[in-house]
PDB file of C-alpha atoms in Angstrom:
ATOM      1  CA  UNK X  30       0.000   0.000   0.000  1.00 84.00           C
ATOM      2  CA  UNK X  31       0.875   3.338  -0.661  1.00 94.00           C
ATOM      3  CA  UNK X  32       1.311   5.820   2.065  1.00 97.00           C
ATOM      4  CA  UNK X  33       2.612   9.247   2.719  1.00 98.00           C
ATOM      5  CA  UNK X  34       3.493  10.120   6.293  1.00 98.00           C
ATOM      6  CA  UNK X  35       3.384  13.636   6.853  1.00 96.00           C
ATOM      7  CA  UNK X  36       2.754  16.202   9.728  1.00 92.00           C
ATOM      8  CA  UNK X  37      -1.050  16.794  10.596  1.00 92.00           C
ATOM      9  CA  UNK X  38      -1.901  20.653  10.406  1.00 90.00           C
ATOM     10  CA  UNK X  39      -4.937  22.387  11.349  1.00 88.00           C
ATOM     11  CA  UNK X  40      -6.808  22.613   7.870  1.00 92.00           C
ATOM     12  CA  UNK X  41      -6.577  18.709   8.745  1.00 94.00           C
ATOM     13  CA  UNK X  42      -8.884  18.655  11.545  1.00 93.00           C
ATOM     14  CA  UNK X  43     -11.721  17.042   9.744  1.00 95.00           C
ATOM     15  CA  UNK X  44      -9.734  13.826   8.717  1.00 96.00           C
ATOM     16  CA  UNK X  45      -8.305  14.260  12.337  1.00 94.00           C
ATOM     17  CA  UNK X  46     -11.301  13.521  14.368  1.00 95.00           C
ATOM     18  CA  UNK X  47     -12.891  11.023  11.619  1.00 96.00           C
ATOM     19  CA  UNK X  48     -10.077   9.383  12.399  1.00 95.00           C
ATOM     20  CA  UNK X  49      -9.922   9.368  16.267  1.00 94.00           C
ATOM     21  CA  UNK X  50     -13.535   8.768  16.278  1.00 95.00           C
ATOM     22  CA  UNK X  51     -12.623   5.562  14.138  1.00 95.00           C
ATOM     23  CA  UNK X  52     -10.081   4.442  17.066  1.00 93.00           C
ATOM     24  CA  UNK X  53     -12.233   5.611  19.842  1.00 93.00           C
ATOM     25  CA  UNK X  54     -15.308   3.396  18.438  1.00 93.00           C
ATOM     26  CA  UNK X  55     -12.210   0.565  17.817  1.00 90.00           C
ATOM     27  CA  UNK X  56     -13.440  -2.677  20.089  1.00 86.00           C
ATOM     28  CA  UNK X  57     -10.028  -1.991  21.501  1.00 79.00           C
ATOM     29  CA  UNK X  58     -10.289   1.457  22.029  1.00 76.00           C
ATOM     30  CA  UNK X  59     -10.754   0.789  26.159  1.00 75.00           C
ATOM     31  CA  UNK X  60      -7.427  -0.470  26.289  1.00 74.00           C
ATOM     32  CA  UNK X  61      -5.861   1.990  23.973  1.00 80.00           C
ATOM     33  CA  UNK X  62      -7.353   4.907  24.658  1.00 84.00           C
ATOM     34  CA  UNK X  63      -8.132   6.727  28.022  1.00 80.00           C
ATOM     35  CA  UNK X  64     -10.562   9.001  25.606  1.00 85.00           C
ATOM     36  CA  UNK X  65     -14.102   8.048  25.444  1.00 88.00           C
ATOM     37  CA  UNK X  66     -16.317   8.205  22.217  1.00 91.00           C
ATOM     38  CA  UNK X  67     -18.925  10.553  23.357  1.00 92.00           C
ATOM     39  CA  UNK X  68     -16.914  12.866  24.758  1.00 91.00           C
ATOM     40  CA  UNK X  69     -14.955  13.379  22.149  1.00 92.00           C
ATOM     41  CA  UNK X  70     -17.503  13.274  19.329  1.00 94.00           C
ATOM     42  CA  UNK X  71     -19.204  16.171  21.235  1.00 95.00           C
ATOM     43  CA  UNK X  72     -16.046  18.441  21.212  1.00 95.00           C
ATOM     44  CA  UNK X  73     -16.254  21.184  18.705  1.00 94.00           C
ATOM     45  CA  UNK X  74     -14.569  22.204  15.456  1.00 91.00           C
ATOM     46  CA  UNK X  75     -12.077  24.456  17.632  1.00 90.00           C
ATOM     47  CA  UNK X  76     -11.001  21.996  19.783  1.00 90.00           C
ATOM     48  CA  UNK X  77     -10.219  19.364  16.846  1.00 91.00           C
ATOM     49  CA  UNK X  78      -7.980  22.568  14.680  1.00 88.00           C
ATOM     50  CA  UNK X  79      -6.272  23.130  17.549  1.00 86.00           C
ATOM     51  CA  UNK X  80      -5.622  19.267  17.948  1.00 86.00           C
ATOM     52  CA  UNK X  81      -4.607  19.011  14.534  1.00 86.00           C
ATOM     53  CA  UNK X  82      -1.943  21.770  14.991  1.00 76.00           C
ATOM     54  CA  UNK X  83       1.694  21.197  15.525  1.00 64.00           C
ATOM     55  CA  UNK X  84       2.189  23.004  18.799  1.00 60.00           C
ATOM     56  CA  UNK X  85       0.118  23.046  21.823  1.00 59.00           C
ATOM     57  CA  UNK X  86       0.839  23.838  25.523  1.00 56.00           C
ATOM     58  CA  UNK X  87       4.220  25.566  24.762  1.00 62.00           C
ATOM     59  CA  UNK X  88       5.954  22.206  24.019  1.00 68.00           C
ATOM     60  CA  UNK X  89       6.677  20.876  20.622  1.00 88.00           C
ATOM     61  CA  UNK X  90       4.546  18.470  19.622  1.00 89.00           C
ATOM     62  CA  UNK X  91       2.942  16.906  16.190  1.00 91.00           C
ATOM     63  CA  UNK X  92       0.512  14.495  15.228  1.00 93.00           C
ATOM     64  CA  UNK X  93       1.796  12.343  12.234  1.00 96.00           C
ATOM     65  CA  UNK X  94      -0.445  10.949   9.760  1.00 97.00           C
ATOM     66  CA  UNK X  95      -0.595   8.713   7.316  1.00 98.00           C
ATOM     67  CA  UNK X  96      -2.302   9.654   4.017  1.00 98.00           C
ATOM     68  CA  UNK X  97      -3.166   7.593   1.241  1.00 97.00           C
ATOM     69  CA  UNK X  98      -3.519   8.546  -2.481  1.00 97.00           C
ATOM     70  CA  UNK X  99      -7.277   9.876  -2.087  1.00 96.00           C
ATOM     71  CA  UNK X 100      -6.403  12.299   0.976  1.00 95.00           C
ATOM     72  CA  UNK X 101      -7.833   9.683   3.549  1.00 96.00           C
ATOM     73  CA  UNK X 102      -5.686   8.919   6.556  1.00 97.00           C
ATOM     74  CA  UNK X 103      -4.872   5.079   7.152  1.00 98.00           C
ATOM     75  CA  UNK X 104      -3.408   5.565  10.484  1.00 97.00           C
ATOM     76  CA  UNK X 105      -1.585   8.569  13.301  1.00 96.00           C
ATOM     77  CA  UNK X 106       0.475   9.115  15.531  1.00 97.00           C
ATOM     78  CA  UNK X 107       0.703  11.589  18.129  1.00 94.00           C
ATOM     79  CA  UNK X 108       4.237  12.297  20.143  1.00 96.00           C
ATOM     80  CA  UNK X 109       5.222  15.500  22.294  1.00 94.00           C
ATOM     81  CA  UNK X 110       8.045  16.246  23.755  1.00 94.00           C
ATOM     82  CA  UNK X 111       8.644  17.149  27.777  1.00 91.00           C
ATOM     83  CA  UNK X 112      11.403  16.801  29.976  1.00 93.00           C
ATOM     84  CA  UNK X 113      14.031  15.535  27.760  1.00 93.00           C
ATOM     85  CA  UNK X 114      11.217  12.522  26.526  1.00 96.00           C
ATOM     86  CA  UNK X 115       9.547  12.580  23.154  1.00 97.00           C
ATOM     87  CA  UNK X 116       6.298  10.901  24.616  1.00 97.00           C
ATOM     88  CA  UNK X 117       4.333   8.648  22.252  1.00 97.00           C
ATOM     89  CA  UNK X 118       0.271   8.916  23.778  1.00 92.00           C
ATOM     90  CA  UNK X 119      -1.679   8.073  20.893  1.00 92.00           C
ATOM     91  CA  UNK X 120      -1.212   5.534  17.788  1.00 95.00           C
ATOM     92  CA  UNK X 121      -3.896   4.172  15.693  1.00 95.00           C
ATOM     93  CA  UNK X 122      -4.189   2.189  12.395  1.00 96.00           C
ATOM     94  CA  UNK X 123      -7.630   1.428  10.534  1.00 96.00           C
ATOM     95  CA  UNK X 124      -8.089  -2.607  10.921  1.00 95.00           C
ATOM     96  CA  UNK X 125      -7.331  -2.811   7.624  1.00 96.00           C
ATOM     97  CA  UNK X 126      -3.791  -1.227   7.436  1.00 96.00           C
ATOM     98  CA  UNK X 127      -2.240  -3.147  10.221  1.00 94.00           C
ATOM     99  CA  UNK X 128       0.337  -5.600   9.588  1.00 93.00           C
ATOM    100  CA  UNK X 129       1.595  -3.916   6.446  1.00 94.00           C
ATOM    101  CA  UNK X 130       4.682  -2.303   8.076  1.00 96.00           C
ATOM    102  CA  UNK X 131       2.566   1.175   8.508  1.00 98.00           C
ATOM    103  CA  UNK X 132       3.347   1.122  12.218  1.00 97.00           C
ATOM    104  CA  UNK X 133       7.559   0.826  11.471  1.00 98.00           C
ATOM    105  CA  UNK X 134       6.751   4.294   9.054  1.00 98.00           C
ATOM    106  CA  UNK X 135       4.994   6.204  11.389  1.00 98.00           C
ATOM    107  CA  UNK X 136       7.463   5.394  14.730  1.00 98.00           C
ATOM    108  CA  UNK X 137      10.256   5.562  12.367  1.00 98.00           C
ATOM    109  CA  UNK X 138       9.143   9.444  11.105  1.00 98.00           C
ATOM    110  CA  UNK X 139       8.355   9.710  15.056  1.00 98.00           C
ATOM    111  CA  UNK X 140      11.949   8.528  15.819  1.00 98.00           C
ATOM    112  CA  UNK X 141      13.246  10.844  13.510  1.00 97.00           C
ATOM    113  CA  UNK X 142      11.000  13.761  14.714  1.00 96.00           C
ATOM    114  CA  UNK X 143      12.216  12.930  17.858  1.00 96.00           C
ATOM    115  CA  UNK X 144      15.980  12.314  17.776  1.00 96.00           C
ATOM    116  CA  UNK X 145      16.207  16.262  15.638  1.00 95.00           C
ATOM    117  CA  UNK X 146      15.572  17.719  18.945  1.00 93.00           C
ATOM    118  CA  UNK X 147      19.253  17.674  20.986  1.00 92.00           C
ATOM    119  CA  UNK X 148      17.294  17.482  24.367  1.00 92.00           C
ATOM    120  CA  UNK X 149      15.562  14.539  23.751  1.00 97.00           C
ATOM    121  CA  UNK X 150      17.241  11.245  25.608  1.00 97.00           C
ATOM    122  CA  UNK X 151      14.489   8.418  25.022  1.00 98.00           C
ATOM    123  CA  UNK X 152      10.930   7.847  23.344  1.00 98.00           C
ATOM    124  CA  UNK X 153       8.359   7.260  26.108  1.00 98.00           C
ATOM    125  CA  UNK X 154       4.947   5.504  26.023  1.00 98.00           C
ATOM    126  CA  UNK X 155       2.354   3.550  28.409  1.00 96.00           C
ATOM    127  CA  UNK X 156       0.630   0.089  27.228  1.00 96.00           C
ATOM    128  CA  UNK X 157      -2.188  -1.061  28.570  1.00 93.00           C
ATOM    129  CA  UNK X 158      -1.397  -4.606  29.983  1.00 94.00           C
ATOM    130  CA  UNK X 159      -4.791  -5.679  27.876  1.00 91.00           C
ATOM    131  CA  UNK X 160      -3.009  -4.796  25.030  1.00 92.00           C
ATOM    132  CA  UNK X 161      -0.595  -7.643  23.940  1.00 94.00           C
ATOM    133  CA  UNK X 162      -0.352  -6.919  20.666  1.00 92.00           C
ATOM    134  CA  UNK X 163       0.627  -3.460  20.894  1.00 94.00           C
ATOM    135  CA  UNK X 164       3.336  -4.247  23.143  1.00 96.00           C
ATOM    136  CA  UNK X 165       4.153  -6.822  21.432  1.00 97.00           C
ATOM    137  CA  UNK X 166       5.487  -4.380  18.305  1.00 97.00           C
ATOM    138  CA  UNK X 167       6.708  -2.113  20.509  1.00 98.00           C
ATOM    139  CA  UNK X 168       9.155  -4.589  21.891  1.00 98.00           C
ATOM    140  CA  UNK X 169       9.894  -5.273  18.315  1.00 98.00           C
ATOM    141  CA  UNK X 170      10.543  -1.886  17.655  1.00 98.00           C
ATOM    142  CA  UNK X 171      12.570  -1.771  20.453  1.00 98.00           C
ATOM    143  CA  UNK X 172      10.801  -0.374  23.179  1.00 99.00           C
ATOM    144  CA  UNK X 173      11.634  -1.987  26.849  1.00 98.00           C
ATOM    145  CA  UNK X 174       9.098  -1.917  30.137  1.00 98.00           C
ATOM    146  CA  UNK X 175      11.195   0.067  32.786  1.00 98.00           C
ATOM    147  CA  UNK X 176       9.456  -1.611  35.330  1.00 97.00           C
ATOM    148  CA  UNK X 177       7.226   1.413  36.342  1.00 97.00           C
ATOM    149  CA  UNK X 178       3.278   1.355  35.801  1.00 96.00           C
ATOM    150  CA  UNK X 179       0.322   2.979  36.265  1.00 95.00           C
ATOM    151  CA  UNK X 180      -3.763   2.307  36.956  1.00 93.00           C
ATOM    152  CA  UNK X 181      -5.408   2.879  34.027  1.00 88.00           C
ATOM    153  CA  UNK X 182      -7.474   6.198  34.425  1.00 86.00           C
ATOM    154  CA  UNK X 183     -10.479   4.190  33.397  1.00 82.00           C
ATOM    155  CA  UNK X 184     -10.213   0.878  35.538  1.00 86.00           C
ATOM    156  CA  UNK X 185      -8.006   1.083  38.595  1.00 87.00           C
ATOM    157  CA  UNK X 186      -7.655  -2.936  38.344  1.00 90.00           C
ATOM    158  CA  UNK X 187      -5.818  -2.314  35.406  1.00 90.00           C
ATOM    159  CA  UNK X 188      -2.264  -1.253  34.434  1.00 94.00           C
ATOM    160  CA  UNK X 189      -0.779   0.811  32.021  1.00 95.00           C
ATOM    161  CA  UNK X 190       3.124  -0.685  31.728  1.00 97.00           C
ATOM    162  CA  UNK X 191       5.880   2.327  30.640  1.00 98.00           C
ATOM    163  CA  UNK X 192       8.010   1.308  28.125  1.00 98.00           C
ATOM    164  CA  UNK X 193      11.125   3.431  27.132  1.00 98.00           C
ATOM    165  CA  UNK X 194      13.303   3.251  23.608  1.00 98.00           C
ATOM    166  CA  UNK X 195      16.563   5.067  24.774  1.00 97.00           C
ATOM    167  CA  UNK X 196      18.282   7.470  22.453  1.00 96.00           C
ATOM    168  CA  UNK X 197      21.317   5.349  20.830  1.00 90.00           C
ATOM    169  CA  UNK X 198      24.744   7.037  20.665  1.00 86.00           C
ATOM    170  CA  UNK X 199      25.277   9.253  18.153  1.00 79.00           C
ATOM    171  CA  UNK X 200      27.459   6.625  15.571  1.00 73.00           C
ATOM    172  CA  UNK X 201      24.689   3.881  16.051  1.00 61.00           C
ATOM    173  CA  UNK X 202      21.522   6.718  15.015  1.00 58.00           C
ATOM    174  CA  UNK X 203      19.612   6.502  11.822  1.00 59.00           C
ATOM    175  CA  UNK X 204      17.998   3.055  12.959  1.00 55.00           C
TER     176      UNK X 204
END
């Protein structure tokens, strides 16, 4: 399949919340997602430019995207960067784009996006421990559980594992 990955910007927002309304209605999305549908399908067309945008809060962040050759998004990312982490919190791929190597694109671009910023030391992110498939890639990609966890937000029974991919020295970059 053909994809572009590119940064998400706010004329995007329309393809940005069909698409995170797609994950959020996902039968995984409770595991993936500490968003619920119906609050964010009631969120206005404001809200979703500003998501779409590349910097929020002060702190560089982008949402990366993967367009096919009609315009329509197969899949995102969303990373940010704080305290010397580029933190991953959101990934989704349509069902029917998974297993194709989209995933490697878009944490590759994020990898790259990442490691261009001097300050950054490791790529962060949190699995849910319902989630085996996700972490699962992650591992593949490299990604490591430090041994710290969280409850998930949504179900205090639950954990959300971190997982770290440390910043390799400079000679070993370019993955």
């Amino acid at each position: 399949m053909e994809y572009r990955i590119r940064e998400a910007h706010a004329e995007d927002w329309r393809r940005l919340r069909e698409l995170r309304l797609a994950a959020l209605a996902d039968p995984l999305a409770p595991v993936a997602f500490n968003e619920r549908y119906e609050v964010a399908a009631g969120k206005p067309p404001s809200f979703w430019r500003g998501r779409a945008g590349q910097a929020r809060n002060g702190r560089p962040i982008t949402t990366l995207a993967a367009e096919l050759p009609d315009g329509s998004w197969a899949g995102m990312l969303v990373v940010f960067v704080e305290d010397g982490e580029a933190h991953v919190v959101a990934v989704y791929l349509r069902p029917e784009h998974r297993g194709d190597g989209l995933a490697e694109r878009l944490f590759d671009t994020a990898q790259a996006w990442a490691w261009a910023r001097t300050d950054v030391v490791r790529m962060r992110l949190d699995v849910h421990q319902g989630n085996p498939r996700a972490e699962a890639f992650y591992r593949r990609y490299g990604f490591a559980r430090t041994g710290a966890s969280k409850p998930d937000p949504n179900d205090a029974s639950a954990l959300e594992w971190e997982m770290v991919l440390e910043r390799p020295p400079p000679a070993a970059q370019g993955r």
